[in-house]
mmCIF file of C-alpha atoms in Angstrom:
data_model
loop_
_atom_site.group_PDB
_atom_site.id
_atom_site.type_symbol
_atom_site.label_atom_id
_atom_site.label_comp_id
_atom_site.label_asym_id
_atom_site.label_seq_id
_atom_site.Cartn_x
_atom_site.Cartn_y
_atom_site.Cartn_z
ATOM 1 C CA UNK A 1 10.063 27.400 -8.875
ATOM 2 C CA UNK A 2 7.795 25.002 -7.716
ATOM 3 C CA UNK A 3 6.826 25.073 -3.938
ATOM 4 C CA UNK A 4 6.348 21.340 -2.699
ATOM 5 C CA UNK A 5 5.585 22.288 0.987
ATOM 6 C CA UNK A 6 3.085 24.413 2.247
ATOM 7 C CA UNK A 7 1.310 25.500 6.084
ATOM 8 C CA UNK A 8 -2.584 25.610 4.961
ATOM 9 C CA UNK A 9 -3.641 25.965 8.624
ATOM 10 C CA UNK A 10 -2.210 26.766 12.116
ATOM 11 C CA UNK A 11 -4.251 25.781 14.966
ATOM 12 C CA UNK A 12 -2.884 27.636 18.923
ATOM 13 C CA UNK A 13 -4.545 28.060 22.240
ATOM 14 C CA UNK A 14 -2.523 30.825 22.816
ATOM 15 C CA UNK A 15 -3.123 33.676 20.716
ATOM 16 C CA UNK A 16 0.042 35.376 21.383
ATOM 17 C CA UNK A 17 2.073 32.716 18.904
ATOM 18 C CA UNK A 18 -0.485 33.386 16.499
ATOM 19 C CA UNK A 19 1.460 33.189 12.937
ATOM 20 C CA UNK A 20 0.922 35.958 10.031
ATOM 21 C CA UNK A 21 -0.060 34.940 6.683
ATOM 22 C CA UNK A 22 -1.870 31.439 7.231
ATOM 23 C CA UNK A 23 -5.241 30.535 8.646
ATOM 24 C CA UNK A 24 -5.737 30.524 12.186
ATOM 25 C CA UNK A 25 -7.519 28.658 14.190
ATOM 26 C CA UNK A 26 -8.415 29.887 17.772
ATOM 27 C CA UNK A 27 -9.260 27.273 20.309
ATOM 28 C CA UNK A 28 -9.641 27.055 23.780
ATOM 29 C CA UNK A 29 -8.086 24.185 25.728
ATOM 30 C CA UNK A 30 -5.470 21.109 24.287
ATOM 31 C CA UNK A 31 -8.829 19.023 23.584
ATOM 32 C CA UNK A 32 -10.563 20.986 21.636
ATOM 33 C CA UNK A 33 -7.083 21.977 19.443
ATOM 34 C CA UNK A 34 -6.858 18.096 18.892
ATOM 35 C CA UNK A 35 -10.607 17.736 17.845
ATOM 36 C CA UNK A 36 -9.887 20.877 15.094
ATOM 37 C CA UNK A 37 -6.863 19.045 14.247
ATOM 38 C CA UNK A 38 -8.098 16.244 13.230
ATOM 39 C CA UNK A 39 -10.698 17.568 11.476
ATOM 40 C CA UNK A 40 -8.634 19.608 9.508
ATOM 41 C CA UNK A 41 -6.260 17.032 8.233
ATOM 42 C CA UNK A 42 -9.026 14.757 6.708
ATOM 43 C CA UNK A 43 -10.543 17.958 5.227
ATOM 44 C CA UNK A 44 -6.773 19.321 3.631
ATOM 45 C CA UNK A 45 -5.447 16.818 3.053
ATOM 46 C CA UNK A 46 -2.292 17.592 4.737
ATOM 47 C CA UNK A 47 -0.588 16.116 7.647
ATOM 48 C CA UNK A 48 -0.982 17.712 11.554
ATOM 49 C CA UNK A 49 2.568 18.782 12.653
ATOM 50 C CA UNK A 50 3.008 19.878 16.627
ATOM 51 C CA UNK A 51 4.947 22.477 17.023
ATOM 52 C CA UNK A 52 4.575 23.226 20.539
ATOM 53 C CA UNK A 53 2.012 21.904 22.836
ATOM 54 C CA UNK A 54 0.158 24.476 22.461
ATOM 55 C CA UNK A 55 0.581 25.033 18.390
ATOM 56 C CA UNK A 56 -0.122 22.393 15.679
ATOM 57 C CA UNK A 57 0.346 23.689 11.678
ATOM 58 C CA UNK A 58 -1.467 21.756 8.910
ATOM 59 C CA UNK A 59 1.008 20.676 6.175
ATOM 60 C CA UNK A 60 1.000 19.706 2.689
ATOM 61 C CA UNK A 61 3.526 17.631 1.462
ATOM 62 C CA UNK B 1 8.721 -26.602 -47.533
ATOM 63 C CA UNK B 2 12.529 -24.875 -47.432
ATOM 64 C CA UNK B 3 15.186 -27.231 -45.477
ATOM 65 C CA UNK B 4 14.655 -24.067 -43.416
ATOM 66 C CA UNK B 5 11.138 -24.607 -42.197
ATOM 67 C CA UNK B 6 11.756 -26.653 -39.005
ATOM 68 C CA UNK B 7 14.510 -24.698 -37.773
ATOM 69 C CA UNK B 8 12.666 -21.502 -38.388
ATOM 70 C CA UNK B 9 9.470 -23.096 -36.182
ATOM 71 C CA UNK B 10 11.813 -23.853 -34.088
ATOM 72 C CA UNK B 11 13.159 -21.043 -33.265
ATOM 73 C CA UNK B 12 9.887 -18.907 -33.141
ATOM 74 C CA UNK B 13 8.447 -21.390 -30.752
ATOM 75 C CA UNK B 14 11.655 -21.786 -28.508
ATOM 76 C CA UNK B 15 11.850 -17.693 -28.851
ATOM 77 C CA UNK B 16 8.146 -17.453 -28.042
ATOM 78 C CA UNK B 17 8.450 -19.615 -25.027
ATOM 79 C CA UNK B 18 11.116 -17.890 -23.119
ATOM 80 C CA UNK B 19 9.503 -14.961 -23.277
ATOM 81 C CA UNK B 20 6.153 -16.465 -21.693
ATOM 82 C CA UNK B 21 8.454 -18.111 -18.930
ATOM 83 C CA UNK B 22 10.236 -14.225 -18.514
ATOM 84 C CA UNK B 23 6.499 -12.959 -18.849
ATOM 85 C CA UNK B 24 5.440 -14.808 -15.150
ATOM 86 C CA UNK B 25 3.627 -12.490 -12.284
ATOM 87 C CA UNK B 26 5.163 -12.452 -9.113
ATOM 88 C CA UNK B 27 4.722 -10.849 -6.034
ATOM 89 C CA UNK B 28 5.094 -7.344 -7.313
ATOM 90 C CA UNK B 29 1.909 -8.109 -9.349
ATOM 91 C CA UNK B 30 2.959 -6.854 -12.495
ATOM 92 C CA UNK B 31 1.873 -7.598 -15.611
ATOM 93 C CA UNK B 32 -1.699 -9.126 -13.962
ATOM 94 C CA UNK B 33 -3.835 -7.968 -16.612
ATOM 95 C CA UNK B 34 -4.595 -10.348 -20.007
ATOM 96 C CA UNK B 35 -4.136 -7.807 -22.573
ATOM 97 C CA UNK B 36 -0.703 -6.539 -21.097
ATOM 98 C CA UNK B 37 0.320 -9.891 -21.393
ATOM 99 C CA UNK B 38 -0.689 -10.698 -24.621
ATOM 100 C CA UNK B 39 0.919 -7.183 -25.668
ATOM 101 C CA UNK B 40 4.662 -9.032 -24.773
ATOM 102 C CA UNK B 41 4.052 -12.243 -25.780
ATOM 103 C CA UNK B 42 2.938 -10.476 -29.228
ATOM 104 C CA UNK B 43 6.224 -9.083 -29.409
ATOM 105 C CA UNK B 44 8.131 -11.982 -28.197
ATOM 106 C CA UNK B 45 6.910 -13.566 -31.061
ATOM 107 C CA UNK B 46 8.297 -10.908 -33.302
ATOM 108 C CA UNK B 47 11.228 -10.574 -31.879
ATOM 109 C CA UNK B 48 11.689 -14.706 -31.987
ATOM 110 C CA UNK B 49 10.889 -14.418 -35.620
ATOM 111 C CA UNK B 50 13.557 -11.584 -36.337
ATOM 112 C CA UNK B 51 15.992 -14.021 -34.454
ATOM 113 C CA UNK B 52 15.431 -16.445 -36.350
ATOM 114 C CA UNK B 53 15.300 -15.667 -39.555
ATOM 115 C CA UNK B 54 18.591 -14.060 -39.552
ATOM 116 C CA UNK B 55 20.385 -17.271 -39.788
ATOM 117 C CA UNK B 56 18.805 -18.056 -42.931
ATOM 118 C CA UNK B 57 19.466 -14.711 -44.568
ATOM 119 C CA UNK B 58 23.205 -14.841 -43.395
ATOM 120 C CA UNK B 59 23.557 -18.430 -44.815
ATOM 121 C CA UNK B 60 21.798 -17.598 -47.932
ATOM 122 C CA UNK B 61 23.991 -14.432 -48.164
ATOM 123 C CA UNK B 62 20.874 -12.116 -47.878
ATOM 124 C CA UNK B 63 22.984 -9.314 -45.555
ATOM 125 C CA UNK B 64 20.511 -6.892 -46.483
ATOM 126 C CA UNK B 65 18.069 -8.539 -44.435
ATOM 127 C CA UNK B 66 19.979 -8.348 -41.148
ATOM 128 C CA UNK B 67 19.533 -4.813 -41.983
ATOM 129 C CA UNK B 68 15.648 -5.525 -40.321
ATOM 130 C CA UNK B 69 17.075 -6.342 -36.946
ATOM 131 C CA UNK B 70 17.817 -2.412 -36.412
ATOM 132 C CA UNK B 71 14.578 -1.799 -37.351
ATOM 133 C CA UNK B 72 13.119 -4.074 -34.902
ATOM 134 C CA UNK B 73 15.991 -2.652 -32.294
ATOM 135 C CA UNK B 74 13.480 0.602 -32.593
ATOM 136 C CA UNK B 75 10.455 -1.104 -32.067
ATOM 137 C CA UNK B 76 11.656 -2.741 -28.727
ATOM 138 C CA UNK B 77 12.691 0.879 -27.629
ATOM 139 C CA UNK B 78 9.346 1.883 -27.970
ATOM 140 C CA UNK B 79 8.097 -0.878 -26.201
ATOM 141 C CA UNK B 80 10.347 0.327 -23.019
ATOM 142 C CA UNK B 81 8.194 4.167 -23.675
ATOM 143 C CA UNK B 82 5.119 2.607 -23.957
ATOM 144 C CA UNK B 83 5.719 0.699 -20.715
ATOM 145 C CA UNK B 84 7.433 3.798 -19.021
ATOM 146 C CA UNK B 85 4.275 5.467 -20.071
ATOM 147 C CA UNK B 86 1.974 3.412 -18.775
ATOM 148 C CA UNK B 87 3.248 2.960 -15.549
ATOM 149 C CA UNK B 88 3.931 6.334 -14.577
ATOM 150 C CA UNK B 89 0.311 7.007 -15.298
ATOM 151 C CA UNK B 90 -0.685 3.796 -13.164
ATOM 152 C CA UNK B 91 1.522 5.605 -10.110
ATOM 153 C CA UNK B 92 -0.861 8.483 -9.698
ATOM 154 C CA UNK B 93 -3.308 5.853 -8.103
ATOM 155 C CA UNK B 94 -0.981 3.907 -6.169
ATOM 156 C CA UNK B 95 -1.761 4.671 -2.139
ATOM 157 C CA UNK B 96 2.362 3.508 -2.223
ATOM 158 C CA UNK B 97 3.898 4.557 -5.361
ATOM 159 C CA UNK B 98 6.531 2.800 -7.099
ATOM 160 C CA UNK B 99 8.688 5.804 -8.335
ATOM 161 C CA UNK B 100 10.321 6.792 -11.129
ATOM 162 C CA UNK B 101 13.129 4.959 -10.502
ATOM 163 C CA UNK B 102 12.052 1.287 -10.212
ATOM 164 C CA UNK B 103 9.290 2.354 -13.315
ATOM 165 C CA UNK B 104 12.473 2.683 -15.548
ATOM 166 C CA UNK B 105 13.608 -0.720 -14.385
ATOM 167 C CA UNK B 106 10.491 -2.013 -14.998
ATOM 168 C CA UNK B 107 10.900 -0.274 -18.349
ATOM 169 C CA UNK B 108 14.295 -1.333 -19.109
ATOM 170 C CA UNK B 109 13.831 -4.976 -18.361
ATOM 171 C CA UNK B 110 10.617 -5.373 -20.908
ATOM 172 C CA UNK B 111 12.708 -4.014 -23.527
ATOM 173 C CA UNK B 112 15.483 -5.931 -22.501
ATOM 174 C CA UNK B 113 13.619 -9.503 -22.330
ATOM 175 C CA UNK B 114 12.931 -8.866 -26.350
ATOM 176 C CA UNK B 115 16.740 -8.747 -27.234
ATOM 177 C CA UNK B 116 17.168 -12.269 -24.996
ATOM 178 C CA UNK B 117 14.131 -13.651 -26.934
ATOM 179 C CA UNK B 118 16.500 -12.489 -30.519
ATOM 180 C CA UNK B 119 19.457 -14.233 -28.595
ATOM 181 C CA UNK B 120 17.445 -17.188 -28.079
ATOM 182 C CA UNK B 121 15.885 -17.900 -31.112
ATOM 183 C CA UNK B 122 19.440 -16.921 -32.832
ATOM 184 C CA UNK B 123 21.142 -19.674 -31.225
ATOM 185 C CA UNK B 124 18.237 -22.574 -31.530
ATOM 186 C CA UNK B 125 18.211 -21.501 -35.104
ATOM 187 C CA UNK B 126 21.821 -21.791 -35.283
ATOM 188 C CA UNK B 127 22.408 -25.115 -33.408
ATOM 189 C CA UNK B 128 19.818 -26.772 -35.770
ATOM 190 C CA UNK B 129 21.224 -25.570 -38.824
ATOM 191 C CA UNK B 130 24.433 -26.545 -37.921
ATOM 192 C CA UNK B 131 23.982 -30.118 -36.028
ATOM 193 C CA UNK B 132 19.828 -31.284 -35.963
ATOM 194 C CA UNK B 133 17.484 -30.527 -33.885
ATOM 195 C CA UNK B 134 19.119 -32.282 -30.678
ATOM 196 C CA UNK B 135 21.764 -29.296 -31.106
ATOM 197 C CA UNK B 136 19.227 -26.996 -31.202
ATOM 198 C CA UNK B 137 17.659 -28.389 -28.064
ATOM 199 C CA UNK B 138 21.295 -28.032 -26.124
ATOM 200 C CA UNK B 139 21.633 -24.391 -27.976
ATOM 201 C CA UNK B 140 17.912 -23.684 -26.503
ATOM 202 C CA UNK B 141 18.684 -25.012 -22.872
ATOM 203 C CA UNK B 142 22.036 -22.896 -22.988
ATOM 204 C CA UNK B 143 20.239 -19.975 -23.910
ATOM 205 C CA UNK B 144 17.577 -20.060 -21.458
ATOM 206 C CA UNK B 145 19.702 -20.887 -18.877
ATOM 207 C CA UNK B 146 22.053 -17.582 -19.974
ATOM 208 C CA UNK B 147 18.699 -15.552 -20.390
ATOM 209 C CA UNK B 148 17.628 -16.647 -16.915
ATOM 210 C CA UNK B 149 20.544 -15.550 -15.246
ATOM 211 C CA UNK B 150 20.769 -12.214 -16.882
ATOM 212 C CA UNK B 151 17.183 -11.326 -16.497
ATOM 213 C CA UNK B 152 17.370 -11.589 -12.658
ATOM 214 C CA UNK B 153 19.361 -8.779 -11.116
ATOM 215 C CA UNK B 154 20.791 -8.386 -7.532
ATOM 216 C CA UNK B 155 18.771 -8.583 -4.356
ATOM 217 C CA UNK B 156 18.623 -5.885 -1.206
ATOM 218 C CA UNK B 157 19.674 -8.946 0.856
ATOM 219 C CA UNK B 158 22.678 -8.961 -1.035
ATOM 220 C CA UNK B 159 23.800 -5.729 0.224
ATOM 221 C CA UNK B 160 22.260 -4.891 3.487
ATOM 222 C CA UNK B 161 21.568 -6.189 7.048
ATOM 223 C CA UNK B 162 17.880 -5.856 7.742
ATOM 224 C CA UNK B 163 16.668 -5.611 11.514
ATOM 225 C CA UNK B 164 13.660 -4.976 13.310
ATOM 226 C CA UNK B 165 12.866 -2.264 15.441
ATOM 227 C CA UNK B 166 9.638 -0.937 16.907
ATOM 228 C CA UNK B 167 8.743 2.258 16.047
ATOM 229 C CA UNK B 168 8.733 5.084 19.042
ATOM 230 C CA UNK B 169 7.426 8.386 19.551
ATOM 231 C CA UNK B 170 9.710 11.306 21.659
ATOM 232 C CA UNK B 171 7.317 13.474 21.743
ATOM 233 C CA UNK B 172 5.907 14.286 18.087
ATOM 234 C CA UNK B 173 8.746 13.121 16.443
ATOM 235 C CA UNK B 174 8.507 9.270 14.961
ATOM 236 C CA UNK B 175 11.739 7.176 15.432
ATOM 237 C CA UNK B 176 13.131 3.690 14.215
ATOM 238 C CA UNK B 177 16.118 3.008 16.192
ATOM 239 C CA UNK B 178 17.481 6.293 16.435
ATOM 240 C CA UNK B 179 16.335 7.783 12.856
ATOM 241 C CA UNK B 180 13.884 10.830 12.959
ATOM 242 C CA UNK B 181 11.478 8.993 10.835
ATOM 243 C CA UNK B 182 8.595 12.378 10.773
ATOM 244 C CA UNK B 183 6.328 14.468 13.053
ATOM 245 C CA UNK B 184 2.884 13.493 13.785
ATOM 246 C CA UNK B 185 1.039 16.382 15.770
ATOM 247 C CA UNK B 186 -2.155 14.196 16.745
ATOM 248 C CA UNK B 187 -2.422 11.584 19.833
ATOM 249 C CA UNK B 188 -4.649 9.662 17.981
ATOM 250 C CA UNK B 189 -2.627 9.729 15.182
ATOM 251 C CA UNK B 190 0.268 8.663 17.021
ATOM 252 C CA UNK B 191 -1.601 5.714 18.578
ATOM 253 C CA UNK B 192 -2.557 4.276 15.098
ATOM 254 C CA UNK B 193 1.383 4.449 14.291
ATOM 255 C CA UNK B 194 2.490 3.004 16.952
ATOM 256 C CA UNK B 195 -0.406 -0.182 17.049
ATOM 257 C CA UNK B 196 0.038 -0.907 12.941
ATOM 258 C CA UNK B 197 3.907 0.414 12.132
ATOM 259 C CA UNK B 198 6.446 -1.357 11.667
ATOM 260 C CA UNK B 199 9.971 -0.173 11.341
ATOM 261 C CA UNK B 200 13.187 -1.694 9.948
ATOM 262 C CA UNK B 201 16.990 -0.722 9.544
ATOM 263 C CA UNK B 202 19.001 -1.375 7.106
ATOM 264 C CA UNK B 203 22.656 -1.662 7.697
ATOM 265 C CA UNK B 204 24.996 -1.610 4.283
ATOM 266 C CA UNK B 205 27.291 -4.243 4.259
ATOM 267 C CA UNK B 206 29.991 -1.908 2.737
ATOM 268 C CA UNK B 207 30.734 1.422 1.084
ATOM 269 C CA UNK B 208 29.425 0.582 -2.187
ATOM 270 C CA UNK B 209 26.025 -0.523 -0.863
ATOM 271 C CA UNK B 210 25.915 2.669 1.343
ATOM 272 C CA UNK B 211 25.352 4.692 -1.606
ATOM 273 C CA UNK B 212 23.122 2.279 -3.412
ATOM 274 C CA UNK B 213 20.613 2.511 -0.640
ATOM 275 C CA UNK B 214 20.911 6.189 -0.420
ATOM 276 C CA UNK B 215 19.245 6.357 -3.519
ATOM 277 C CA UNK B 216 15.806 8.292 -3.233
ATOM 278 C CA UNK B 217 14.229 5.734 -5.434
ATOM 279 C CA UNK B 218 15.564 2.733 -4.428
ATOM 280 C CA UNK B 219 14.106 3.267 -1.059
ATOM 281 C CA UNK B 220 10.811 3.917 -2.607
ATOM 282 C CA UNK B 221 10.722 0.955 -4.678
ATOM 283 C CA UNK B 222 11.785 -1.085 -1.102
ATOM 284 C CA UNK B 223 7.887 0.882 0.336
ATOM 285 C CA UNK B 224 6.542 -0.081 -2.786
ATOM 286 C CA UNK B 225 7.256 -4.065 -2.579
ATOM 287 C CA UNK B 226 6.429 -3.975 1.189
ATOM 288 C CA UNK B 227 3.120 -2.081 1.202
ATOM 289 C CA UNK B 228 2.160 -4.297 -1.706
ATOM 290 C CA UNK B 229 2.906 -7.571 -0.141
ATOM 291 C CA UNK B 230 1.761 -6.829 3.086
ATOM 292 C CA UNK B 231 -1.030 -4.262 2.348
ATOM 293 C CA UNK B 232 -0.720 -0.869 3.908
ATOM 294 C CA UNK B 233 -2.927 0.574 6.437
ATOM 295 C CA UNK B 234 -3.754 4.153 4.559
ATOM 296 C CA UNK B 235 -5.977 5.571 2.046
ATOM 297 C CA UNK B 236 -6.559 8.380 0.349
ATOM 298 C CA UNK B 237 -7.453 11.998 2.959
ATOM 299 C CA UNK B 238 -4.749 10.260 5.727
ATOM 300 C CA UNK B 239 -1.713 11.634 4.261
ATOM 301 C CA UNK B 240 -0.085 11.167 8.016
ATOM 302 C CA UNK B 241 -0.096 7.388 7.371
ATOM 303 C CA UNK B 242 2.807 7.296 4.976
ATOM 304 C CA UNK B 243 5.486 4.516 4.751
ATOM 305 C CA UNK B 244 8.603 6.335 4.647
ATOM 306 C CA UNK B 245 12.685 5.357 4.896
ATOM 307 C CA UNK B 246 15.027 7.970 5.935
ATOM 308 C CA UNK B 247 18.492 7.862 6.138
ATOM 309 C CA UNK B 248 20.964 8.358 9.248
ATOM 310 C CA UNK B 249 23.327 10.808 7.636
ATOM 311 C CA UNK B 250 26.272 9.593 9.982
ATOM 312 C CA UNK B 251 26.664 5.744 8.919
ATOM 313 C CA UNK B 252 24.018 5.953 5.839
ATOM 314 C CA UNK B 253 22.096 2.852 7.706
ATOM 315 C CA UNK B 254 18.206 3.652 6.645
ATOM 316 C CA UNK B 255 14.933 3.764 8.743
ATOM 317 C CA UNK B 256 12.403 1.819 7.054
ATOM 318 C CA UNK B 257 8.501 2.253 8.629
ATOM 319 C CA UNK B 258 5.854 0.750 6.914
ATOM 320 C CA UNK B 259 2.247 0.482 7.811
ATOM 321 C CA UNK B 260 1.489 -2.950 6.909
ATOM 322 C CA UNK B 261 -2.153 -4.933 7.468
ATOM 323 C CA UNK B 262 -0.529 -8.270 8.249
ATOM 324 C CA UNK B 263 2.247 -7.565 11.217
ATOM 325 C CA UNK B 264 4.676 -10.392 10.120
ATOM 326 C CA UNK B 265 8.114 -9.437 11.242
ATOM 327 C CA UNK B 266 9.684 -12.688 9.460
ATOM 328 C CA UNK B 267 8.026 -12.092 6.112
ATOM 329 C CA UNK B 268 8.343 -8.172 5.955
ATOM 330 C CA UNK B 269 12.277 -9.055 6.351
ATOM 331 C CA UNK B 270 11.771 -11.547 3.464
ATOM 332 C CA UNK B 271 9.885 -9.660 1.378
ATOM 333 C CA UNK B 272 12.458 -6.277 2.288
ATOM 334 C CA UNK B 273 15.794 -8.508 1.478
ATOM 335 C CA UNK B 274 13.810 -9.889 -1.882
ATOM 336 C CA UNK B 275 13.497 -6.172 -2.969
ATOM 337 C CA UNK B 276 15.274 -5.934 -6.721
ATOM 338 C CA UNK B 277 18.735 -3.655 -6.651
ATOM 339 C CA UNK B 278 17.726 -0.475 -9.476
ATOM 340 C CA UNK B 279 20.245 -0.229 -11.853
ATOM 341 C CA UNK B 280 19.721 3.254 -11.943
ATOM 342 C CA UNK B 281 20.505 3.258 -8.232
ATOM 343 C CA UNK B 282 23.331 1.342 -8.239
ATOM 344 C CA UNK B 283 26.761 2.988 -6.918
ATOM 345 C CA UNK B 284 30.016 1.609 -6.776
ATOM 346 C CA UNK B 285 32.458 4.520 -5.620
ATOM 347 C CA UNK B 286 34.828 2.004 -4.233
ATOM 348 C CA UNK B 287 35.140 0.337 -7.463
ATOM 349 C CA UNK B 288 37.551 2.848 -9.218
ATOM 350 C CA UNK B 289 39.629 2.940 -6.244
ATOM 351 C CA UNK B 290 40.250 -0.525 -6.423
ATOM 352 C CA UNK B 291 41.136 -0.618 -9.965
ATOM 353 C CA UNK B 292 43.411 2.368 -9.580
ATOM 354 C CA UNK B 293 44.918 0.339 -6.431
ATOM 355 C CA UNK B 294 44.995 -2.910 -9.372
ATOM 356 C CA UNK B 295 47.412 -0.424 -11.654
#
């Protein structure tokens, strides 16, 4: 079975939704969540997906 | 020279012809490159040739060699392989692919446009035999003109209502109209959708086309056309900037958002309503009803 879909990164600024099993990014305030963000999608290649406002996952279609 | 001579030229060069008028680049830019071209126009040739030729052999009771027309029946199959082929590989490095779908049409229709080119050159052979070469010019026009019409397929516009609609964010979640189009996490992301989408619905005009539109790679091959005639504002490492169409599951009308470079409403309905119907994705679960109703 081919997976076509897969979380490469979670980014929170609350560590208490912190997912298992993915990479996590820590960050501090909503600002520097969106900077990671972005960064992250150009460097995946995947697409930013909000979650919550205070969770974002990377994810590659 | 045989009294067959002219009509044979004839043929080939009537045969050859309408395939170079079947051959012509339009807006879907495809075949742009000389040696693909010269690739079909090589086999037109053949296939105007194997047309042609059959008269001869059936009027000089030669039915042996109409056995060579099943031969060349394989050849033009390959053709359609060899095309299939080549565009799928082409697709990899499309920033809006075409899909498998509208490749096979793509495929179909070469192989297709070889058996009109037999037809053709068949009849001009025939008509000239038969009358002179003013019959074969009547049997040429009729056979264009029949080749014409079957080589051009339905139209979108045929079978759907297409509207504009700007696209809107509630929260992270894209819509056109009221479609859930995708989820874009990022502000800034959001802003670029919002300043260079574009987002269309398409409402079937009945059953039949409901389905037809459904299709996975119909709707791709509707991106496809769009992104190609208008550009698309993406490239490769912004996999966020995708066109998309999505379908409302309750009336089957579909969300279309594109990213084009040049924002003209007008022409993006043009160019959407111009969009070939796929064989392969055409449905008609109405149809059997009827004819049940006929019995």
């Amino acid at each position: 079975m081919d997976i076509e879909k897969f979380i490469l990164a979670a980014i929170t600024t609350n560590p208490k939704k912190v997912p298992c099993g993915v990479a996590v990014f820590h960050c501090d305030n909503k600002e520097e969540m969106e900077k990671i963000t972005t960064n992250l999608e150009a460097i995946l290649d995947g697409i930013a997906h909000s979650l919550t406002d205070e969770l974002y996952v990377i994810v590659k279609h | 020279m045989s009294e067959y001579t002219y009509p044979i030229f004839f043929g080939v060069i009537v045969g050859t012809a309408t395939r170079i008028y079947m051959l012509r680049t339009d807006y879907r830019q495809y075949p742009t490159y000389l040696h693909g071209k010269i690739i079909h126009v090589a086999l037109g040739f053949i296939a105007a040739g194997l047309g042609t030729v059959a008269i001869p052999s059936i009027l000089e009771e030669e039915f042996t060699a109409i056995t060579f027309l099943t031969l060349a029946a394989s050849q033009f199959r390959d053709v359609r392989n060899m095309e299939r082929n080549t565009l799928n590989e082409l697709d990899n490095y499309e920033l809006v692919p075409r899909g498998k779908t509208y490749i096979e049409g793509i495929a179909i229709a070469f192989e297709s446009r070889n058996y009109l080119v037999i037809f053709t050159s068949f009849l001009c052979t025939l008509g000239y035999l038969l009358f002179n070469i003013w019959g074969g010019l009547i049997a040429a026009v009729i056979a264009i003109f029949i080749s014409t019409k079957l080589m051009s397929g339905g139209r979108l516009g045929d079978i759907v209502e297409v509207e504009y609609f700007e696209p809107r964010f509630d929260g992270p979640g894209l819509y056109v109209d009221n479609i859930y189009i995708m989820n874009i996490g990022l502000a800034e992301r959001q802003k670029e959708v919002l300043r260079y989408g574009m987002g269309f619905i398409l409402k079937p005009k009945n059953f039949d086309s409901r389905a037809t539109i459904a299709n996975l790679g119909q709707r791709q091959a509707i991106l496809h056309d769009v992104s190609n005639a208008l550009g698309v504002y993406r490239d490769s490492g912004t996999p966020a900037l995708v066109p998309l169409a999505k379908r409302d599951l309750d009336d089957g009308r579909v969300g279309v958002f594109i990213l084009p470079q040049e924002n003209d409403i007008e022409k993006a309905i043009k160019i959407i309503k111009k969009v070939p119907t796929l064989e392969n994705a055409i449905r008609m679960p109405k149809e059997r009803e009827k004819k049940l109703e006929e019995r």
